[in-house]
Amino acid sequence: MRTRTLTLSAVAGAALLAVTALPAGATGAAPRSAQEGSVTAAALLAKVTSCSQISNGKYRTDEETSATIPVCGKNGAVFWKADMDVDCDGQVTSKCNSGTDPWFQDDTAFHQSDGRPLRADSLPYVVVPSSSSIWKYTSSGIKGGGVVAVIYNGKVEYAVVGDTGPTKIIGEASYATANALGIDPDPETGGADSGVTYILFKNSQVSPIESHGAAVSLGDSLARQFLANN
């Protein structure tokens, strides 16, 4: 679970766009492709052009910004459009540790099937705001291991709900998610300032949570249902 202070979180949010990715064969690297599954980024984005706000208020992308990001509802999903701060929390690895990430925590809100924290540098996962008066994610059918379609720069990456963050800030995903989308995954200086869409499919759950292949398979099926129902 994220315990980084909001002020420090803002540093990570002051991200610079870059295209830096590990070699495809690198150990621990997330699967990277221009397209995961059969549903295009354009098709998904066409369904989220307008927002029916379901949150009681709006979120900030970083501590120093104003609250402008609502959580929106659609048939079978919720979504938001924000930035991407990089979460490196979970298992200690060569890429995610207290030396590479000043705000590193060796735990995540949701755990692998063996009880261990998730591995941020190899598992694409998304961080949802901790429950508050603004929005309680569980009330919208969102749970740990739920499938998320993350869209950026014409690419679709399927991830799982893997961690929780500050109650007033939105827009964060794991090192592996950023890397797969061509976003600089450095937890201190990387991320994307804007242009990231997160579509979370209600009442979905990947099992085991650490199986990215299962997330892609289920995500593709849910994305096709999403297009048909909206």
PDB file of C-alpha atoms in Angstrom, residues 16 27 32 40-41 46 50 57 89 91 96 104 108 143 147 171 176 184 186 190 198 206-208 219 228:
ATOM      1  CA  LEU A  16       9.246  13.883 -18.326  1.00  0.00           C
ATOM      2  CA  THR A  27      14.863 -10.523 -17.243  1.00  0.00           C
ATOM      3  CA  ARG A  32       5.853  -5.023 -24.786  1.00  0.00           C
ATOM      4  CA  THR A  40      -7.620  -1.110 -30.627  1.00  0.00           C
ATOM      5  CA  ALA A  41      -6.854   1.939 -28.538  1.00  0.00           C
ATOM      6  CA  ALA A  46     -14.187   6.315 -28.805  1.00  0.00           C
ATOM      7  CA  SER A  50     -17.786  11.917 -22.392  1.00  0.00           C
ATOM      8  CA  GLY A  57     -15.627  14.993  -6.139  1.00  0.00           C
ATOM      9  CA  ASP A  89       6.400  -0.901  -4.608  1.00  0.00           C
ATOM     10  CA  GLN A  91       9.044  -7.175  -4.081  1.00  0.00           C
ATOM     11  CA  CYS A  96      12.603  -1.488  -7.617  1.00  0.00           C
ATOM     12  CA  PHE A 104       9.849   2.557  -1.998  1.00  0.00           C
ATOM     13  CA  THR A 108       1.421  -3.787  -2.096  1.00  0.00           C
ATOM     14  CA  LYS A 143     -11.379  -5.178  -6.576  1.00  0.00           C
ATOM     15  CA  VAL A 147      -8.654  -5.952 -15.098  1.00  0.00           C
ATOM     16  CA  GLY A 171      -3.024   8.408 -11.995  1.00  0.00           C
ATOM     17  CA  ALA A 176       6.051  -2.650 -15.871  1.00  0.00           C
ATOM     18  CA  ASP A 184       9.978   6.194 -18.872  1.00  0.00           C
ATOM     19  CA  ASP A 186      12.021   5.427 -13.583  1.00  0.00           C
ATOM     20  CA  GLY A 190       9.815   8.977 -15.120  1.00  0.00           C
ATOM     21  CA  TYR A 198      -7.531   3.933 -17.410  1.00  0.00           C
ATOM     22  CA  VAL A 206      -7.570 -12.229 -12.722  1.00  0.00           C
ATOM     23  CA  SER A 207      -6.528 -15.498 -11.124  1.00  0.00           C
ATOM     24  CA  PRO A 208      -3.766 -15.759 -10.265  1.00  0.00           C
ATOM     25  CA  GLY A 219      -9.066  -8.073 -20.644  1.00  0.00           C
ATOM     26  CA  ALA A 228     -20.708  -3.960 -27.555  1.00  0.00           C
TER      27      ALA A 228
END
